[in-house]
Short mmCIF file of C-alpha atoms in Angstrom, two decimals:
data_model
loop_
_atom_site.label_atom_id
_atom_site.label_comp_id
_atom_site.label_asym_id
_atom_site.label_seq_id
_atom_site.Cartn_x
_atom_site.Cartn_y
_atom_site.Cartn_z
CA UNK A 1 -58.65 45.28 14.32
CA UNK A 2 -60.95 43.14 16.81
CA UNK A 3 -61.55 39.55 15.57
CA UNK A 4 -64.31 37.29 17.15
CA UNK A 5 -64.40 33.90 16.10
CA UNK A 6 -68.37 32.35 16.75
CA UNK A 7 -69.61 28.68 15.43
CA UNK A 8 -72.90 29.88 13.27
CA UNK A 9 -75.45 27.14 11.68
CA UNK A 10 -77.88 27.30 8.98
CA UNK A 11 -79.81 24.53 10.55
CA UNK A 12 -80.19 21.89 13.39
CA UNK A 13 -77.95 19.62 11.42
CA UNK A 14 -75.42 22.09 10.15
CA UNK A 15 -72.60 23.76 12.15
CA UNK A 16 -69.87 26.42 10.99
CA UNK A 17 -67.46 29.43 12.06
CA UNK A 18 -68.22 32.42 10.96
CA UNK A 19 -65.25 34.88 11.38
CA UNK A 20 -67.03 38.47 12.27
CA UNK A 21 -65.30 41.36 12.38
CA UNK A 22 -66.41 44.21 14.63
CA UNK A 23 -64.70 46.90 12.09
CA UNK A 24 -62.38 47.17 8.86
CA UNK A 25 -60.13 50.52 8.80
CA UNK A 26 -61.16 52.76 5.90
CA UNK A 27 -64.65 52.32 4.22
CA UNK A 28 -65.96 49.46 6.59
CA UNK A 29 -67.31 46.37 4.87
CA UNK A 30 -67.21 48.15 1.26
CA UNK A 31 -64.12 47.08 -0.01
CA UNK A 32 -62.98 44.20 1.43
CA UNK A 33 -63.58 40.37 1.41
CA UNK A 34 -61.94 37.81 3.72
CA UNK A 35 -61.30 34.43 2.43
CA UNK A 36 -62.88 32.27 5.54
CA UNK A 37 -61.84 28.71 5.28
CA UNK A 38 -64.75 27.80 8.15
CA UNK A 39 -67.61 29.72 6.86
CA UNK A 40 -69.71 27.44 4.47
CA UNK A 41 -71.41 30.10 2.57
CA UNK A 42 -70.33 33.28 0.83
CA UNK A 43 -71.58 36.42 2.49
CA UNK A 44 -72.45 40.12 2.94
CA UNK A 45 -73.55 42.94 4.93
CA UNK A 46 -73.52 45.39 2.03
CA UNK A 47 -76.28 44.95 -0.89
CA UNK A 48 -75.09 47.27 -2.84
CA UNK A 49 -72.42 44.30 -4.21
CA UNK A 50 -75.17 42.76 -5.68
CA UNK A 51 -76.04 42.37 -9.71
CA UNK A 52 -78.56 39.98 -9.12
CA UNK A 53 -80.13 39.11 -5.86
CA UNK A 54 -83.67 36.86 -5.09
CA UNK A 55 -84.61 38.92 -1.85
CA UNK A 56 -87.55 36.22 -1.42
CA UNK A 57 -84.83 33.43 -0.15
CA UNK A 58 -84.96 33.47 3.76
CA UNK A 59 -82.63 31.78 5.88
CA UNK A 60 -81.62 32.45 9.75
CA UNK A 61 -77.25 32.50 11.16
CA UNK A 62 -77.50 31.31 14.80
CA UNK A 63 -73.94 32.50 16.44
CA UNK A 64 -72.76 30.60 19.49
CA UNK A 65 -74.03 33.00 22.00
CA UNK A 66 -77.68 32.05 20.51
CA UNK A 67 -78.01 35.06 18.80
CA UNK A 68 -79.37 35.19 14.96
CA UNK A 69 -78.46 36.92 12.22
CA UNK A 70 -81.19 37.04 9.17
CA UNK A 71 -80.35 35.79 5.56
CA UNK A 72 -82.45 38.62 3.59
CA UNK A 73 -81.31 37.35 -0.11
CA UNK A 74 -79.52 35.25 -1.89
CA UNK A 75 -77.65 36.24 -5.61
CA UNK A 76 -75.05 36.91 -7.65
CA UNK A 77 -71.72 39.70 -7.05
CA UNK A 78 -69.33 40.95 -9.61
CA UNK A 79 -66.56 42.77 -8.86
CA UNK A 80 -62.87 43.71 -9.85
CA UNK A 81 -59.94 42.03 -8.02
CA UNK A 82 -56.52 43.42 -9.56
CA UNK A 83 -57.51 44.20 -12.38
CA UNK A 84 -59.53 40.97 -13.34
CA UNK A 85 -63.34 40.66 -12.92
CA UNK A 86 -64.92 37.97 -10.78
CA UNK A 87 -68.52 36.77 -10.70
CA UNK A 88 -69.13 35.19 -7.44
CA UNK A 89 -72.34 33.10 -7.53
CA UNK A 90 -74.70 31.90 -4.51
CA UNK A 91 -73.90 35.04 -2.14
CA UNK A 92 -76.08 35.12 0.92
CA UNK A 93 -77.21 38.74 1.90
CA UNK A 94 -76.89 38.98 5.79
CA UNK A 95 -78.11 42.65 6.36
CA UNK A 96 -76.62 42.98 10.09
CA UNK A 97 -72.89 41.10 9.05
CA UNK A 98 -70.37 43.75 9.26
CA UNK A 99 -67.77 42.01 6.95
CA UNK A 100 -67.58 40.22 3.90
CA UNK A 101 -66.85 36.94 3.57
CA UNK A 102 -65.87 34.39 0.57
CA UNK A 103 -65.87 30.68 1.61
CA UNK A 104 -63.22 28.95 0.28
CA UNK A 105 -65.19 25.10 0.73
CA UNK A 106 -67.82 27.16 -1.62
CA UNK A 107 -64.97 28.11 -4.53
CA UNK A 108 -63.81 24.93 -4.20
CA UNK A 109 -67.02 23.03 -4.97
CA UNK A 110 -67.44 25.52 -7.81
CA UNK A 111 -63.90 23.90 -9.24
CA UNK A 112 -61.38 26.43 -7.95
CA UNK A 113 -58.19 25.29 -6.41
CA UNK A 114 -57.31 27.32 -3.30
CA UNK A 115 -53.17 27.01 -2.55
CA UNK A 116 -52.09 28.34 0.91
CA UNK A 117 -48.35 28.65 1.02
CA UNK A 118 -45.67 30.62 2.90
CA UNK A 119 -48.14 33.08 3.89
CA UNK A 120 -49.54 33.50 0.65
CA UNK A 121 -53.29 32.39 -0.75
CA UNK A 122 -53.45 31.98 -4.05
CA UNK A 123 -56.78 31.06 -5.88
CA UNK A 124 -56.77 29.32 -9.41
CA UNK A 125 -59.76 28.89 -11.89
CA UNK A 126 -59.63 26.24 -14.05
CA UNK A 127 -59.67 28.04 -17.30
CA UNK A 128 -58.08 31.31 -16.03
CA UNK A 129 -55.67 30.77 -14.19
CA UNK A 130 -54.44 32.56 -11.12
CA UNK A 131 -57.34 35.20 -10.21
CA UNK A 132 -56.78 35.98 -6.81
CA UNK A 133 -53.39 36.28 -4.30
CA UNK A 134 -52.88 37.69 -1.06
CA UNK A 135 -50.72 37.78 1.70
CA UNK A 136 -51.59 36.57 5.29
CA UNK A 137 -51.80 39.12 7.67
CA UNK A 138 -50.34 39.77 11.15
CA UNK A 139 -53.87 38.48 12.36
CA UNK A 140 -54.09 35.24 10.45
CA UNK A 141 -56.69 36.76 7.68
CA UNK A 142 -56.20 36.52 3.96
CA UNK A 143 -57.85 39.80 2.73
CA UNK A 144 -58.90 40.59 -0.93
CA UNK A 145 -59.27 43.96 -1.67
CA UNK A 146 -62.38 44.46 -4.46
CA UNK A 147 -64.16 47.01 -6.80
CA UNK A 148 -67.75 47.56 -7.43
CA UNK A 149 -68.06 47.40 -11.18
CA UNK A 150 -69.85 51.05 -12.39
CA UNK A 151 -73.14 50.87 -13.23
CA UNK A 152 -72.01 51.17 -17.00
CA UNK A 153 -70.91 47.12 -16.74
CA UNK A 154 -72.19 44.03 -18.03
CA UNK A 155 -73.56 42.55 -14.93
CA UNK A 156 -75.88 46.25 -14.35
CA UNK A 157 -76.76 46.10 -18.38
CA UNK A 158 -77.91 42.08 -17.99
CA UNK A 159 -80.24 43.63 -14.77
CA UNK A 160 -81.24 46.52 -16.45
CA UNK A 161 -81.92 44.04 -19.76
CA UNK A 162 -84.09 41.89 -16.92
CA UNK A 163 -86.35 44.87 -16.09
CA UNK A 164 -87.11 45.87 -18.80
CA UNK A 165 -88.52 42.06 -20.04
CA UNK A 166 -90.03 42.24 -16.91
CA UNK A 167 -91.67 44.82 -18.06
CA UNK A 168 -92.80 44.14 -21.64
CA UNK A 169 -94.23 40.89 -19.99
CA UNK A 170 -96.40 42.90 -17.59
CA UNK A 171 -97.55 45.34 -20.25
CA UNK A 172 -98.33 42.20 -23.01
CA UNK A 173 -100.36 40.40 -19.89
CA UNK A 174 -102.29 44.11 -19.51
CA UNK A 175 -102.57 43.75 -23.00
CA UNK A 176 -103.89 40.31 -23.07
CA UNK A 177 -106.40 41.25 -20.21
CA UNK A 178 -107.86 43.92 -22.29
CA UNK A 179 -108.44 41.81 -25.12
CA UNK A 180 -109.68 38.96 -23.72
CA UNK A 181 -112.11 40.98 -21.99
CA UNK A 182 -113.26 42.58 -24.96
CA UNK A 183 -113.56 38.93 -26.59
CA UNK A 184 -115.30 37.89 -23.48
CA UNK A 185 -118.04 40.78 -23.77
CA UNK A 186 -118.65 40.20 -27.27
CA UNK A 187 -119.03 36.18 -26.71
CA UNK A 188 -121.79 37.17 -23.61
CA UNK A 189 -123.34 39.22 -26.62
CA UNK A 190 -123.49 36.54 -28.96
CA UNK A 191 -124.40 34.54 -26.29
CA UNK A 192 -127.61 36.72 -25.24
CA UNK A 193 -129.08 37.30 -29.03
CA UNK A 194 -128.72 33.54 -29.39
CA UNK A 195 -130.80 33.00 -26.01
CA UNK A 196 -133.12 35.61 -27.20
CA UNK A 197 -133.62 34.03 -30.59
CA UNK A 198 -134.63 30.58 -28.89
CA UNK A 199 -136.79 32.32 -26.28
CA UNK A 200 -138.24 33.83 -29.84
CA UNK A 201 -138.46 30.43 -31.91
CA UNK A 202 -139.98 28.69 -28.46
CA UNK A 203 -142.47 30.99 -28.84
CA UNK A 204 -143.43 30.81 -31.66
CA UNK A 205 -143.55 26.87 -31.81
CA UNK A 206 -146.05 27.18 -28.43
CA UNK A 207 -148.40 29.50 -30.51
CA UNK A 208 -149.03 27.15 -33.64
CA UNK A 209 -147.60 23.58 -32.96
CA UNK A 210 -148.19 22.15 -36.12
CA UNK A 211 -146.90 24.98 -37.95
CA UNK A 212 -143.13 25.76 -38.65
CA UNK A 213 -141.10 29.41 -38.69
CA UNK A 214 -141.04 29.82 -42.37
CA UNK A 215 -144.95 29.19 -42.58
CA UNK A 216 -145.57 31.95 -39.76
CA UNK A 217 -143.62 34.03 -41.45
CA UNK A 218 -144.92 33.82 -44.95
CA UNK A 219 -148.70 33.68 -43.06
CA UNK A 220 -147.40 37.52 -41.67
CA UNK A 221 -146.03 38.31 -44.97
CA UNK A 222 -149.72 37.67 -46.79
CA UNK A 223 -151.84 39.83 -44.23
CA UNK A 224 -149.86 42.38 -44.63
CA UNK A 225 -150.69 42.68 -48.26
#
């Protein structure tokens, strides 16, 4: 396995090393995470880890050789790491990344102690305890080995739960639209006799100035007798 090391920034101001590998044995990027000590974000290649993503975040990787890589997303993973399942939080999507990387400085802002030992790399959480421990390999890498949840977990039911608000909201606002239309139309129309009715009394008052409505009417009411 190939490892290239290139210093990658986020900005003008900010400058990290991004560990990119050209190619995992197996199933590629799909099942495996690498915990990178110098990358300051968590990231992947592979959207399909995703349970939540906001694809309208942008953001740009600059490696050292001045070439970028595109932050398409930014969201939340679960997966399954020995039989214990792990939300990972603040994932940047990096479509053309061929690995996947967790950030240790990241887990340990989010209160997760991080214990490198004897070759081994063992990640505590606060309230859980030990989640995560792997050996170092022959190439310096601590690997993690993960699972897609099925699309039967909680993470896919909270998405699908998500949609589906989204889209009682849109119907309600159709809703909405078609009743305040109606309401509209019927204020224009109450809007229009009332117009019509002082266009009516205005003319009225112009024909006999000294008279008043209810004496033109009962003077109308006597000729026709």
């Amino acid at each position: 396995m190939r490892r290239e090391a290139n210093y990658v920034e986020f900005d003008d101001s900010e400058e990290l090393l991004l560990m990119t590998l050209a190619e995992v044995e197996g199933d590629g990027h799909k099942g495996v995470w690498f915990l990178d000590s110098g990358c300051s974000n968590h990231m992947t290649g592979n959207k399909g880890w995703f349970c939540e993503i906001n694809e309208s975040f942008r953001h740009t990787v600059k490696l050292g050789n001045n070439s970028k890589l595109a932050v398409m997303g930014k969201g939340n993973i679960r997966f399954e790491v020995e039989g214990m399942t792990q939300l990972i939080s603040d994932v940047c999507f990096v479509p053309e990344l061929s690995s996947n990387l967790l950030s240790i400085g990241q887990l340990q802002e989010k209160g997760v102690d991080i214990r490198i030992k004897g070759g081994m790399c063992k990640v505590y959480h606060p309230q859980r305890g030990l989640i995560m421990n792997t050996r170092m390999t022959v190439n310096g890498l601590f690997i993690v080995f993960a699972f897609r949840k099925p699309l039967s977990s909680k993470c896919m039911k909270e998405e699908q739960l998500r949609e589906n608000t989204k889209k009682r909201w849109r119907l309600t606002a159709k809703n909405n639209k078609k009743n305040n239309l109606q309401q509209l139309s019927q204020i224009l129309k109450i809007l229009m006799d009332q117009i019509l009715i002082q266009k009516f009394l205005k003319e009225e008052t112009e024909e006999d100035p000294r008279g008043c409505m209810t004496m033109r009417v009962e003077q109308n009411f006597r000729k026709k007798k």
